[in-house]
Amino acid sequence: MRPFELNIVGVRTDNTTPNTFDDKIHVFFQNSEGRVIHHEFKATTDPGTYWLKNPMNPQGTAILKEGQYIGCYALGMHRGKYLALVQQKPVTVIRDYDRDAVLDFLNGREDKGLFGINIHRASETGTTKIVNHHSAGCQVFANQTDFIRFLQLCEKHRTLYGNSFTYTLIDERAVNREAKKNSSLQPAA
């Protein structure tokens, strides 16, 4: 790991209740002394209820699929309004098409492309409590101050390594299923 080269990891909690900032975005990097630094930020990796009921796309609301998206993000303008990490290469989403305000991670259709699945903040000030319109599938910071700190780290990374960022999304439910499956394969003591 090179100094100030960011590892950005979203962790989707096993809570499937929409409209909550119950997920985390982690940022790991080495400082100039070689020490690993870790920041954890409250966020959502899921769309808000508004967009689940009113999809922008006729195929359904986008839910970013777990996985690693190498070089898929760059610093740019979110919807032409403010600096954020914006999608620059295709990502895979699950299309939640039934408009019932329930997050359907397993029942939707996969779709790959450029959808504007950005990493941005909710409100201009303070901490936002309810997702609603703030995410139509984006990864969204709840707190504006946290987001400013995140952007400062991204600026340092861009200065040293260019304007390309990798984002990894881990789904706690999938990790828990895998752990349960692996523990059942262990021989009894």
Tab-separated table of C-alpha atoms in Angstrom, residues 2-189:
chain	number	residue	atom	x	y	z
A	2	ARG	CA	1.388	3.392	-0.996
A	3	PRO	CA	1.060	6.394	1.367
A	4	PHE	CA	-2.346	8.101	1.128
A	5	GLU	CA	-3.627	5.643	-1.491
A	6	LEU	CA	-7.237	5.157	-0.403
A	7	ASN	CA	-9.067	1.900	0.104
A	8	ILE	CA	-12.771	2.811	0.188
A	9	VAL	CA	-15.061	0.079	1.508
A	10	GLY	CA	-18.811	0.286	1.989
A	11	VAL	CA	-20.417	-2.172	4.401
A	12	ARG	CA	-24.137	-2.786	3.940
A	13	THR	CA	-25.596	-3.949	7.262
A	14	ASP	CA	-27.889	-6.931	7.524
A	15	ASN	CA	-30.790	-4.566	8.262
A	16	THR	CA	-33.086	-4.478	5.218
A	17	THR	CA	-35.232	-1.586	6.480
A	18	PRO	CA	-35.065	1.158	3.863
A	19	ASN	CA	-34.650	4.886	4.493
A	20	THR	CA	-32.040	4.604	7.252
A	21	PHE	CA	-28.378	5.593	7.394
A	22	ASP	CA	-27.457	2.250	8.943
A	23	ASP	CA	-24.477	1.364	6.758
A	24	LYS	CA	-20.824	2.453	6.913
A	25	ILE	CA	-18.189	3.705	4.533
A	26	HIS	CA	-14.672	2.864	5.681
A	27	VAL	CA	-11.535	4.529	4.369
A	28	PHE	CA	-8.140	2.902	4.973
A	29	PHE	CA	-4.738	4.236	3.979
A	30	GLN	CA	-1.137	4.387	5.135
A	31	ASN	CA	0.184	7.740	6.298
A	32	SER	CA	3.678	8.980	5.429
A	33	GLU	CA	5.119	7.095	8.447
A	34	GLY	CA	3.639	3.808	7.216
A	35	ARG	CA	0.927	3.668	9.897
A	36	VAL	CA	-2.475	2.384	8.745
A	37	ILE	CA	-5.195	4.999	9.294
A	38	HIS	CA	-8.885	4.064	9.373
A	39	HIS	CA	-11.935	6.309	9.186
A	40	GLU	CA	-15.505	5.035	9.549
A	41	PHE	CA	-18.421	7.145	8.318
A	42	LYS	CA	-22.169	6.656	8.777
A	43	ALA	CA	-23.851	6.250	5.395
A	44	THR	CA	-26.424	4.413	3.340
A	45	THR	CA	-25.633	2.019	0.517
A	46	ASP	CA	-29.337	1.616	-0.301
A	47	PRO	CA	-31.855	3.793	-2.120
A	48	GLY	CA	-34.392	5.775	-0.120
A	49	THR	CA	-38.063	4.873	0.119
A	50	TYR	CA	-39.032	7.697	-2.240
A	51	TRP	CA	-37.004	6.173	-5.097
A	52	LEU	CA	-38.097	2.607	-4.261
A	53	LYS	CA	-41.690	3.748	-4.825
A	54	ASN	CA	-40.845	6.071	-7.759
A	55	PRO	CA	-37.968	4.571	-9.784
A	56	MET	CA	-36.063	6.867	-12.157
A	57	ASN	CA	-35.575	3.903	-14.495
A	58	PRO	CA	-38.578	1.922	-15.802
A	59	GLN	CA	-36.647	-1.296	-15.053
A	60	GLY	CA	-36.624	-0.426	-11.338
A	61	THR	CA	-34.597	1.356	-8.684
A	62	ALA	CA	-30.844	0.673	-8.650
A	63	ILE	CA	-29.275	-1.099	-5.676
A	64	LEU	CA	-25.495	-1.369	-6.068
A	65	LYS	CA	-24.492	-5.037	-6.060
A	66	GLU	CA	-21.806	-6.114	-3.633
A	67	GLY	CA	-18.402	-6.352	-5.241
A	68	GLN	CA	-15.250	-4.443	-6.045
A	69	TYR	CA	-15.422	-1.650	-8.618
A	70	ILE	CA	-11.807	-1.036	-9.641
A	71	GLY	CA	-11.142	2.469	-10.947
A	72	CYS	CA	-14.876	3.106	-11.370
A	73	TYR	CA	-14.942	6.443	-9.514
A	74	ALA	CA	-13.357	9.878	-9.913
A	75	LEU	CA	-13.701	13.259	-8.253
A	76	GLY	CA	-16.309	15.211	-10.208
A	77	MET	CA	-19.572	17.065	-9.838
A	78	HIS	CA	-22.586	15.199	-8.417
A	79	ARG	CA	-25.488	16.139	-10.699
A	80	GLY	CA	-23.505	19.255	-11.669
A	81	LYS	CA	-23.924	20.719	-8.160
A	82	TYR	CA	-21.029	19.843	-5.839
A	83	LEU	CA	-17.823	17.806	-5.634
A	84	ALA	CA	-18.228	14.084	-4.966
A	85	LEU	CA	-16.921	10.748	-6.192
A	86	VAL	CA	-18.782	10.133	-9.437
A	87	GLN	CA	-19.146	6.945	-11.415
A	88	GLN	CA	-16.849	6.863	-14.446
A	89	LYS	CA	-16.952	3.159	-15.418
A	90	PRO	CA	-19.744	0.554	-15.436
A	91	VAL	CA	-20.994	-0.942	-12.177
A	92	THR	CA	-23.545	-3.696	-11.535
A	93	VAL	CA	-26.866	-2.913	-9.888
A	94	ILE	CA	-29.869	-4.992	-8.885
A	95	ARG	CA	-33.083	-3.470	-10.251
A	96	ASP	CA	-35.810	-3.394	-7.583
A	97	TYR	CA	-38.856	-3.152	-9.828
A	98	ASP	CA	-41.921	-3.788	-7.629
A	99	ARG	CA	-42.295	-0.274	-6.129
A	100	ASP	CA	-43.171	-1.579	-2.656
A	101	ALA	CA	-40.587	0.329	-0.553
A	102	VAL	CA	-38.950	-2.974	0.456
A	103	LEU	CA	-35.312	-3.539	-0.476
A	104	ASP	CA	-35.227	-6.562	-2.817
A	105	PHE	CA	-31.577	-7.606	-2.982
A	106	LEU	CA	-32.191	-11.116	-4.289
A	107	ASN	CA	-35.306	-10.832	-6.465
A	108	GLY	CA	-34.315	-8.081	-8.863
A	109	ARG	CA	-32.639	-8.227	-12.264
A	110	GLU	CA	-28.919	-7.412	-12.636
A	111	ASP	CA	-28.037	-4.471	-14.858
A	112	LYS	CA	-24.528	-3.239	-15.710
A	113	GLY	CA	-23.699	0.223	-16.977
A	114	LEU	CA	-23.186	3.901	-16.256
A	115	PHE	CA	-26.074	4.932	-14.007
A	116	GLY	CA	-24.679	7.809	-11.941
A	117	ILE	CA	-24.215	5.625	-8.848
A	118	ASN	CA	-22.148	8.275	-7.072
A	119	ILE	CA	-20.649	8.605	-3.596
A	120	HIS	CA	-21.932	11.880	-2.133
A	121	ARG	CA	-23.462	13.598	0.909
A	122	ALA	CA	-27.102	13.921	1.895
A	123	SER	CA	-27.613	17.519	3.108
A	124	GLU	CA	-25.462	20.624	2.800
A	125	THR	CA	-25.293	20.942	6.597
A	126	GLY	CA	-25.453	18.717	9.656
A	127	THR	CA	-26.504	15.084	9.884
A	128	THR	CA	-29.411	13.695	7.906
A	129	LYS	CA	-31.591	11.107	9.680
A	130	ILE	CA	-33.822	9.803	6.843
A	131	VAL	CA	-32.616	8.864	3.346
A	132	ASN	CA	-35.764	9.645	1.253
A	133	HIS	CA	-34.726	11.622	-1.887
A	134	HIS	CA	-31.003	11.619	-1.023
A	135	SER	CA	-30.289	8.246	-2.655
A	136	ALA	CA	-31.706	6.744	-5.837
A	137	GLY	CA	-28.992	4.071	-5.588
A	138	CYS	CA	-25.949	6.157	-4.641
A	139	GLN	CA	-23.701	5.608	-1.631
A	140	VAL	CA	-24.556	8.559	0.626
A	141	PHE	CA	-22.877	10.059	3.704
A	142	ALA	CA	-25.262	11.045	6.511
A	143	ASN	CA	-23.022	13.792	7.899
A	144	GLN	CA	-21.760	16.755	5.878
A	145	THR	CA	-18.598	17.218	8.013
A	146	ASP	CA	-17.683	13.540	7.504
A	147	PHE	CA	-18.132	14.026	3.777
A	148	ILE	CA	-15.822	17.060	3.747
A	149	ARG	CA	-13.149	14.985	5.533
A	150	PHE	CA	-13.660	12.204	2.965
A	151	LEU	CA	-13.210	14.676	0.089
A	152	GLN	CA	-9.996	15.990	1.666
A	153	LEU	CA	-8.613	12.437	1.674
A	154	CYS	CA	-9.747	11.955	-1.939
A	155	GLU	CA	-8.007	15.197	-2.983
A	156	LYS	CA	-4.733	13.956	-1.428
A	157	HIS	CA	-5.101	10.622	-3.231
A	158	ARG	CA	-5.832	12.382	-6.551
A	159	THR	CA	-2.769	14.642	-6.183
A	160	LEU	CA	-0.483	11.634	-5.664
A	161	TYR	CA	-2.064	8.896	-7.795
A	162	GLY	CA	-4.484	10.456	-10.254
A	163	ASN	CA	-8.235	10.788	-10.386
A	164	SER	CA	-9.213	7.126	-10.173
A	165	PHE	CA	-10.740	5.432	-7.123
A	166	THR	CA	-11.773	1.865	-6.367
A	167	TYR	CA	-14.869	1.214	-4.278
A	168	THR	CA	-15.618	-2.122	-2.634
A	169	LEU	CA	-19.096	-2.909	-1.305
A	170	ILE	CA	-19.452	-5.732	1.211
A	171	ASP	CA	-22.860	-7.066	2.204
A	172	GLU	CA	-22.938	-8.221	5.838
A	173	ARG	CA	-25.751	-10.663	5.076
A	174	ALA	CA	-23.625	-12.433	2.429
A	175	VAL	CA	-20.640	-12.539	4.802
A	176	ASN	CA	-22.850	-14.002	7.557
A	177	ARG	CA	-24.309	-16.626	5.160
A	178	GLU	CA	-20.819	-17.642	4.031
A	179	ALA	CA	-19.561	-17.886	7.631
A	180	LYS	CA	-22.564	-20.032	8.591
A	181	LYS	CA	-22.013	-22.280	5.567
A	182	ASN	CA	-18.297	-22.652	6.359
A	183	SER	CA	-18.931	-23.391	10.038
A	184	SER	CA	-21.357	-26.164	9.090
A	185	LEU	CA	-18.597	-27.743	6.960
A	186	GLN	CA	-16.195	-27.923	9.933
A	187	PRO	CA	-15.827	-31.391	11.456
A	188	ALA	CA	-17.248	-31.809	14.954
A	189	ALA	CA	-14.644	-31.716	17.729
